[in-house]
Coordinates of C-alpha atoms in Angstrom, one line a residue:
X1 CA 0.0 0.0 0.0
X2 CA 1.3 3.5 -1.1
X3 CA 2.4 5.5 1.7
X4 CA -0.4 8.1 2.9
X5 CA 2.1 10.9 3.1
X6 CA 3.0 10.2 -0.3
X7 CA -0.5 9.6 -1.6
X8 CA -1.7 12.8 0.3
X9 CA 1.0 14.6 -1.7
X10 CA -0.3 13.1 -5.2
X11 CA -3.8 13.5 -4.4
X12 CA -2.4 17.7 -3.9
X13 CA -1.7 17.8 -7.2
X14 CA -4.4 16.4 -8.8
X15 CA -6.3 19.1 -7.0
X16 CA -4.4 21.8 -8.2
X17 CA -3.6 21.1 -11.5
X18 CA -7.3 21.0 -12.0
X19 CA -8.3 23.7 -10.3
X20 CA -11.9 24.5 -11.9
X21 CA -12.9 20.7 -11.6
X22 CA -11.2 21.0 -7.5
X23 CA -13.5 24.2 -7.4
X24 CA -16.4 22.9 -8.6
X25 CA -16.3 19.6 -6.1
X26 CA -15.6 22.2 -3.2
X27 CA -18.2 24.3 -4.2
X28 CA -20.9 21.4 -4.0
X29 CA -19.9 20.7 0.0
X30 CA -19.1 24.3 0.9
X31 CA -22.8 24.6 -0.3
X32 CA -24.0 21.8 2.1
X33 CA -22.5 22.2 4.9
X34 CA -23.0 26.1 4.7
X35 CA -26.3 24.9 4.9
X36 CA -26.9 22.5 7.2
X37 CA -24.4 25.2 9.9
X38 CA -26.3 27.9 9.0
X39 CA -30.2 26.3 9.2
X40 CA -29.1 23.8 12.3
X41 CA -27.9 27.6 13.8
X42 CA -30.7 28.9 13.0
X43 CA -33.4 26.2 14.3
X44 CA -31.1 26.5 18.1
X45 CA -31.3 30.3 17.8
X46 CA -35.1 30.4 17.2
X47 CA -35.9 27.7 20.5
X48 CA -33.3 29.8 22.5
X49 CA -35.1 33.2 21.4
X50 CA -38.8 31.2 22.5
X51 CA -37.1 30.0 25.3
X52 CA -35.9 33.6 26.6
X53 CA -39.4 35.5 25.5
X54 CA -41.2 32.6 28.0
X55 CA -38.6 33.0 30.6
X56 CA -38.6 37.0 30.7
X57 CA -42.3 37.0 31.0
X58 CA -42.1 36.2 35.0
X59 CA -40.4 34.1 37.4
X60 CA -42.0 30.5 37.1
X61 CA -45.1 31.7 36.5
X62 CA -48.8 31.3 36.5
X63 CA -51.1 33.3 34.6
X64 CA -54.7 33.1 35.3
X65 CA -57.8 34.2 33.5
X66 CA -61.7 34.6 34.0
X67 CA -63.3 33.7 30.4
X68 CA -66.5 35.6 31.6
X69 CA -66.4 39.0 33.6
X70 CA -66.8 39.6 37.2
X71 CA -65.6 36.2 38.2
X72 CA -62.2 37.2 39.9
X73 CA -62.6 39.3 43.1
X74 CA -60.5 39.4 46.2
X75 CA -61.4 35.7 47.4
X76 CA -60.1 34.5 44.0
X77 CA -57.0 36.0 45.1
X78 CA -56.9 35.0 48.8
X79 CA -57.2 31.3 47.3
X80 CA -54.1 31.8 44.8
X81 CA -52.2 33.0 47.3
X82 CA -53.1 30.4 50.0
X83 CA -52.5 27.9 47.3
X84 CA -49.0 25.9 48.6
X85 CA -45.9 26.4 46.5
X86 CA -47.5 29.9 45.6
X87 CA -44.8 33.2 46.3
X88 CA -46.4 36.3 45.5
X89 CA -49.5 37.0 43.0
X90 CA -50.9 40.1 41.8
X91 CA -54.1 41.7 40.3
X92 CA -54.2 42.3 36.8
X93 CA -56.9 43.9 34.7
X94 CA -56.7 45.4 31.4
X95 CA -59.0 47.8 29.0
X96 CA -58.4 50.1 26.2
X97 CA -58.0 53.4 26.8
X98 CA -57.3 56.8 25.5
X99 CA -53.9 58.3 26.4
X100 CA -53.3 62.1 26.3
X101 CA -49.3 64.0 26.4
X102 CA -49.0 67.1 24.9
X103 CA -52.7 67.3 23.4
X104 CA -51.7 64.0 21.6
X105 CA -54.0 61.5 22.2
X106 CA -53.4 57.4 21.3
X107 CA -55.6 54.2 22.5
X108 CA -53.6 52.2 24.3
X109 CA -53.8 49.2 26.3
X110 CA -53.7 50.4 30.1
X111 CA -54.0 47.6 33.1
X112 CA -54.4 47.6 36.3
X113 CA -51.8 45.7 38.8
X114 CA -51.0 45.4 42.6
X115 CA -47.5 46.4 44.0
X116 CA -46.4 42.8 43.7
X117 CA -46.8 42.8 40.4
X118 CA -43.2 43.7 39.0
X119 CA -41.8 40.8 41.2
X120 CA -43.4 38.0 39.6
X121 CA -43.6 39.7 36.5
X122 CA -39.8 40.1 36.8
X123 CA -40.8 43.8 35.4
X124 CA -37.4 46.0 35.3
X125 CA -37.8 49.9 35.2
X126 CA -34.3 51.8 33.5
X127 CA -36.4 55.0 36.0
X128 CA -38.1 55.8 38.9
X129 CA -39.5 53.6 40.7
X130 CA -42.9 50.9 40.6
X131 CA -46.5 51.1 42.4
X132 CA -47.1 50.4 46.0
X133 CA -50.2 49.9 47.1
X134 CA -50.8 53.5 48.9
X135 CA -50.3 55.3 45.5
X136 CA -53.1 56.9 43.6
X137 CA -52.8 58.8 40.2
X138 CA -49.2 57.1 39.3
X139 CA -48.3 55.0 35.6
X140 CA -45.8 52.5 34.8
X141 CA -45.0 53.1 31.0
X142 CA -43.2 51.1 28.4
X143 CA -40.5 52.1 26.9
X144 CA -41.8 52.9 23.5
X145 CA -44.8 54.8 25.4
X146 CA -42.1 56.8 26.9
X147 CA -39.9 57.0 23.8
X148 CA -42.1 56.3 20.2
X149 CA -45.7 56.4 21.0
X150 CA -45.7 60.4 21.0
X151 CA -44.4 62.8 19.4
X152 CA -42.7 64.2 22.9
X153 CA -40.8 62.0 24.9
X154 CA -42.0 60.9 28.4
X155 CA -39.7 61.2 31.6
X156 CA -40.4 60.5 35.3
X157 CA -42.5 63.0 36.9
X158 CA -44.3 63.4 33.1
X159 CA -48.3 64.0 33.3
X160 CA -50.7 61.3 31.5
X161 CA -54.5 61.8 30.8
X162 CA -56.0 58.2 31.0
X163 CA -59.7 58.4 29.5
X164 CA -61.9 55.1 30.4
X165 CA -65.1 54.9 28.4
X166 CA -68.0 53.3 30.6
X167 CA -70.6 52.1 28.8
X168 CA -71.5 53.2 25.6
X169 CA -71.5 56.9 26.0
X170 CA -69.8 57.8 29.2
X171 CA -66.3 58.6 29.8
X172 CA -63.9 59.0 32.9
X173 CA -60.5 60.8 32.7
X174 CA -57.9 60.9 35.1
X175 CA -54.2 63.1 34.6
X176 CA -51.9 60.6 35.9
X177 CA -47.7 61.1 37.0
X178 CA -45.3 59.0 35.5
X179 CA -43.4 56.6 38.2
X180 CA -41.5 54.8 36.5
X181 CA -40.2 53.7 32.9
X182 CA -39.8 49.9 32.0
X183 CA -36.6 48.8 30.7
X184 CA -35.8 46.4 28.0
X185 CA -39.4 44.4 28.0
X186 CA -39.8 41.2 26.5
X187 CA -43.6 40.0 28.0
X188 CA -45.0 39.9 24.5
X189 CA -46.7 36.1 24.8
X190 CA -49.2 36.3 27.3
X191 CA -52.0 37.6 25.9
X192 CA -50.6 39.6 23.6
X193 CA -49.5 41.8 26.7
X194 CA -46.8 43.6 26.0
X195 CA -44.5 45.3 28.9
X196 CA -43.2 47.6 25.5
X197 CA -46.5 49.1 25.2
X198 CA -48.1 48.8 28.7
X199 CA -49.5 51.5 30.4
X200 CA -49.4 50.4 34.5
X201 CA -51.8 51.9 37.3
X202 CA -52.7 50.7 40.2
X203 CA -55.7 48.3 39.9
X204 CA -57.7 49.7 43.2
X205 CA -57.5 53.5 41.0
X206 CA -58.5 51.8 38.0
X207 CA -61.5 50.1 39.1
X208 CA -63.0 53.6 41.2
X209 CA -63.3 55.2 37.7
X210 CA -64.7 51.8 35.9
X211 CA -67.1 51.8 39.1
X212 CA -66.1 48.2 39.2
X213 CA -64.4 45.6 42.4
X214 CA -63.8 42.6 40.4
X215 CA -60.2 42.0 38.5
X216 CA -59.8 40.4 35.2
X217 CA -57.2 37.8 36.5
X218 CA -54.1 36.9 38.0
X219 CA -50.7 36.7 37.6
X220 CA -48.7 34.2 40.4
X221 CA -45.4 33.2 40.6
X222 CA -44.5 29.7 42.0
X223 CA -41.7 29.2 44.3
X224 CA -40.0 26.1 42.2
X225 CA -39.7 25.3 38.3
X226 CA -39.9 21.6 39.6
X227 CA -43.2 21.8 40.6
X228 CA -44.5 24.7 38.8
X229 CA -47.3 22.1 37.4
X230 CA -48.6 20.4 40.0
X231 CA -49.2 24.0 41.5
X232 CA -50.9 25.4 38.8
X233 CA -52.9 22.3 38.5
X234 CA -53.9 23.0 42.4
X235 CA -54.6 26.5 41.7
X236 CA -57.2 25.1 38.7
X237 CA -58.5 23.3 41.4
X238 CA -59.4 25.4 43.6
X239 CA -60.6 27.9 41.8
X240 CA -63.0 25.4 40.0
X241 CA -64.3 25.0 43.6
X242 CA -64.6 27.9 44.2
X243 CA -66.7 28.7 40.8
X244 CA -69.0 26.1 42.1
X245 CA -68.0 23.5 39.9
X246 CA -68.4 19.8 40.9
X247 CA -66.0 17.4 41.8
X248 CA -67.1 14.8 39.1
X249 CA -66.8 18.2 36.4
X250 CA -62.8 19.2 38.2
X251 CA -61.1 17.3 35.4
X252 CA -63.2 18.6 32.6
X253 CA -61.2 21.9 31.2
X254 CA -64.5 23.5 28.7
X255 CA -66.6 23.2 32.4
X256 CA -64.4 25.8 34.1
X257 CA -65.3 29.6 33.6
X258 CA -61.2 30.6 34.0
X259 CA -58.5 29.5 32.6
X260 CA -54.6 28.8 33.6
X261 CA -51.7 28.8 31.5
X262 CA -47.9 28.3 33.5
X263 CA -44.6 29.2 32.1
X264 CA -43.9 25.2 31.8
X265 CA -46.6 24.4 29.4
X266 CA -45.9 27.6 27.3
X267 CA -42.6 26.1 27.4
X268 CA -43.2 22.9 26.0
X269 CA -45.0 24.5 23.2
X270 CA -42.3 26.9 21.9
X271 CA -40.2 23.8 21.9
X272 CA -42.6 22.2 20.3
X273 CA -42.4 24.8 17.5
X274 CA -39.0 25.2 17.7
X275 CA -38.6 21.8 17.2
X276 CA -41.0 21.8 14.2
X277 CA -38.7 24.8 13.0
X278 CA -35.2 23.5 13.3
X279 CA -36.1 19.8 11.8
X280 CA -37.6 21.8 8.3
X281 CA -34.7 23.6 8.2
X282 CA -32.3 20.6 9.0
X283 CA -34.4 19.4 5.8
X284 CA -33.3 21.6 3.8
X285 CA -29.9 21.8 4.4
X286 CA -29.9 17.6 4.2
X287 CA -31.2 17.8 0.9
X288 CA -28.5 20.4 -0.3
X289 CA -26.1 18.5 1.2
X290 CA -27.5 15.7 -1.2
X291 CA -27.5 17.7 -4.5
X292 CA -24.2 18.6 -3.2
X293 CA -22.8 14.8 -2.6
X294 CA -24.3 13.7 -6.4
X295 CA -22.5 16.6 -8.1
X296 CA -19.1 15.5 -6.6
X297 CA -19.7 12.2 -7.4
X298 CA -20.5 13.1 -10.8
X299 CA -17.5 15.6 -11.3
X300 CA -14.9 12.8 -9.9
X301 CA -16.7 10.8 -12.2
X302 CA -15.5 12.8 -15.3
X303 CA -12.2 13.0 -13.3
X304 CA -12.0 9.3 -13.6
X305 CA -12.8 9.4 -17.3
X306 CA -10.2 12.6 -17.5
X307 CA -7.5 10.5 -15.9
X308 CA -8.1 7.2 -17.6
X309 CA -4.7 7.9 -19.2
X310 CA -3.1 8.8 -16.2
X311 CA -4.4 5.6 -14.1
X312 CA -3.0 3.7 -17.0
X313 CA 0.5 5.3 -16.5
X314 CA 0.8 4.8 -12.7
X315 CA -0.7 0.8 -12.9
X316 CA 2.5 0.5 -15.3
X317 CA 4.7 2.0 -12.7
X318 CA 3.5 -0.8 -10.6
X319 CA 0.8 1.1 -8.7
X320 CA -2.1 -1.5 -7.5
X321 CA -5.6 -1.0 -7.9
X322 CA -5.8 -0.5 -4.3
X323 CA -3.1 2.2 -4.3
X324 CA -4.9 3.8 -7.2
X325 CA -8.6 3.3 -5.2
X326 CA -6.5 5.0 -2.0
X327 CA -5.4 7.9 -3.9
X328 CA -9.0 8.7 -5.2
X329 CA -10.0 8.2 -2.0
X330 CA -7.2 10.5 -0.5
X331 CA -8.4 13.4 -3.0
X332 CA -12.2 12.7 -2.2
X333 CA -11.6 13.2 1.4
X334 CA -9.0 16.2 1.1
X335 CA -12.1 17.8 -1.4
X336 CA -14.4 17.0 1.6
X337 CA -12.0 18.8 4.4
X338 CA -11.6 22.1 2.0
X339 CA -14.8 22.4 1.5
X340 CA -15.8 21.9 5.2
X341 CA -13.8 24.3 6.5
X342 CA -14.8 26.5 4.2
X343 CA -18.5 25.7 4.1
X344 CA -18.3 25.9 7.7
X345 CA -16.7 29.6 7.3
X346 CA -19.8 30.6 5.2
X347 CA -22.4 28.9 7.1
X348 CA -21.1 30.6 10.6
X349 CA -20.8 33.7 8.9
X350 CA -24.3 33.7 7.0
X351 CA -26.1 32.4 10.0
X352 CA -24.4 35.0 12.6
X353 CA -25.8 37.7 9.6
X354 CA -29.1 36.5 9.6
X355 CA -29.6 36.2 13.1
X356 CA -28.1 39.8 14.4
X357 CA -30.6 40.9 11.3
X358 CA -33.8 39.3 13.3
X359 CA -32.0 40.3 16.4
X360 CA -32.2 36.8 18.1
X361 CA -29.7 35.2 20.1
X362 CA -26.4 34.4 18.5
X363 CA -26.0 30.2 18.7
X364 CA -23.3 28.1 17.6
X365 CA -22.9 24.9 19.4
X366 CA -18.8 23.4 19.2
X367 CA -20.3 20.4 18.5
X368 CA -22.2 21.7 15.6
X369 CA -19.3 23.0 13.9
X370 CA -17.7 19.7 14.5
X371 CA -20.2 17.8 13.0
X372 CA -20.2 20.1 9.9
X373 CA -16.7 19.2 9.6
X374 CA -16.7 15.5 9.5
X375 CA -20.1 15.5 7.8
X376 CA -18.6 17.4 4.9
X377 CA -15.1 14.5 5.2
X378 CA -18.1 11.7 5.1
X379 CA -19.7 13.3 1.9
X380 CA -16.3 13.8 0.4
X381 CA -15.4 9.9 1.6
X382 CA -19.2 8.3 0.3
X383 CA -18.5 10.3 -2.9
X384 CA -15.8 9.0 -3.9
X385 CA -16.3 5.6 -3.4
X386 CA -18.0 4.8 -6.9
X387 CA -15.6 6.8 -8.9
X388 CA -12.2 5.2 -7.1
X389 CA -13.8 1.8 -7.4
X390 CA -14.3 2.6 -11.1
X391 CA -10.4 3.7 -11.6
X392 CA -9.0 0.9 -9.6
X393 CA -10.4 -1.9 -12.1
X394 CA -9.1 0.0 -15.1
X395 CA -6.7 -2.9 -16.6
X396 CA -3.4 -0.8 -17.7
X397 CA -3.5 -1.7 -21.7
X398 CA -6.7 -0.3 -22.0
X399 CA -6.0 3.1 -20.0
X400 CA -3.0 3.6 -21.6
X401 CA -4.5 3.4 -25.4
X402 CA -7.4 5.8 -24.3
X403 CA -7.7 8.5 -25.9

């Protein structure tokens, strides 16, 4: 058997003394694996940008929800907050309202929350400072209430105008001080409520102009991610009770007036998606990979055909048809290393492009690149099989008269 040092060194000078056909057989991998980096980066970016718009919603939380109004008053509350493995809850009602700074009026989405609120929302403010429970006309605003909703930008200390309607034709306004501006929000997936674009007052204020007592639900934070669903599932519970509903009707969801949603199921459902996501796109960069793997086999087909007087030349200098089927082999696998460190170049680059363009988190597993790397060798190796199989059964007379 031929020396791999010295076949190595051949198999280097096939490669660049054909330097369109070397380019063209790199081309087809650096395409693949570009592909399969970039879409495989892409797919772990996407579940780890799910994973941090749950996560930044609240601490282990548990959102819950009347489906029919006037259902949640301060017994519903009592009951989530005697319910074990429960922290901290807090009110939380929301209505449509008109917003007023600087004679510039815009309907926005205002709700009403108790002081506990920015704990187990896990609600940051960049300024001031957020409700306690003995304030009265005080806001929490967004940060694009504060800095692209109006024409003027909002500060601390700034006066609001909050107009409720009631009813069809009556209205109630109240000129509210800002407290407070939230920082870097991210709660954008529970119920389309969005920390960004929130207007926060304290819920005892809000319902004295609604004329109301009841709230429109509850958000809870539980003390450990272990456990998070056995205590919303007790916190179903006993609400259900406390709606009436029987115990033969406790396991029957579409029975309960409420309903309760946790950060563990939400969870399991963005990695559901992102699942769904990264194995499409893990598709589609397998099946480039493929179109990639038949065009080398195909150009190191033509090689073989290209060489046929060569192969003839080095079976009379006594090479085997093993040493020739190594040195194909040799230049099949060198093809596959070029073009997966360069594939991987691309596919790291054109992934980290994409993703700083969507503004999602930046992800590139070691073992990703890895894999890239010896999945681009394995094409080059599976390639060339065929094609170095073919060369090594040349007989010599017949190579050496081809023309």
């Amino acid at each position: 058997m031929i020396p791999l040092l010295s076949a190595g060194k051949i198999a280097l000078g096939s490669i660049t003394n054909a330097k369109m056909r070397s380019t063209l057989t790199v081309l087809g991998i650096v395409i693949g694996v570009a592909a399969v980096i970039a879409n495989v980066s892409l797919g772990a970016s996407f579940n780890q940008h799910f994973t941090n718009e749950v996560t930044n919603i609240g601490s282990n939380f548990i959102y819950v929800q009347g489906m029919q109004p006037k259902l949640f008053y301060d017994n519903q509350l009592q009951i989530i907050e005697n319910t074990p493995g429960i922290l901290g809850v807090s009110p939380l009602k929301s209505q449509t309202a008109e917003v007023t700074y600087m004679s510039e009026t815009k309907n926005i989405m205002v709700s009403g929350v108790g002081e506990d609120y920015d704990e187990v929302a896990k609600t940051q403010l960049s300024e001031g400072s957020f409700i306690n429970d003995n304030d009265r006309y005080v806001a929490i605003i967004g940060y694009d209430i504060a800095n692209e909703k109006f024409g003027r930008n909002l500060s601390v200390r700034s006066s609001i105008d909050i107009t409720f309607r009631i009813g069809e034709n009556d209205k109630v306004t109240q000129t509210f001080k800002v407290k407070g501006i939230i920082q870097n929000p991210q709660n954008t997936m529970v119920q389309g409520f969005n920390d960004n674009e929130a207007v926060l007052i304290p819920i005892a204020v809000m319902n004295e102009m609604l004329g109301e007592t009841d709230y429109g639900g509850a958000f809870a934070m539980a003390e450990d991610p272990a456990t998070i669903q056995n205590t919303s599932d007790e916190v179903d519970r006993r609400l259900a009770r406390s709606f009436g509903i029987s115990e033969r009707d406790l396991e029957d969801k579409d029975s309960r007036p409420h309903m309760t949603i946790n950060q563990a199921e939400i969870l399991e459902q963005t990695d559901m998606m992102a699942a769904a996501l990264s194995s499409f796109l893990t598709a589609v960069a397998l099946i480039s990979l493929l179109v990639g793997s038949i065009g080398i086999m195909n150009i190191m087909l033509v090689s073989v055909t290209e060489r046929t007087r060569e192969i003839g030349v080095l079976k009379s200098l006594g090479f085997t048809g093993s040493d020739i089927l190594f040195l194909f082999m040799i230049e099949s696998i060198l093809l596959g290393v070029f073009g997966g460190i360069i594939g991987g170049i691309v596919g790291i680059t054109g992934a980290y492009g994409v993703e700083s363009f969507l503004s999602l988190p930046v992800v590139f597993p070691l073992s990703l690149i890895v894999a890239g790397f010896f999945v681009a060798v394995a094409v080059g190796f599976i390639s060339g099989v065929y094609p170095a199989r073919k060369a090594a059964k040349m007989k010599p007379v017949d190579s050496l008269r081809y023309e």
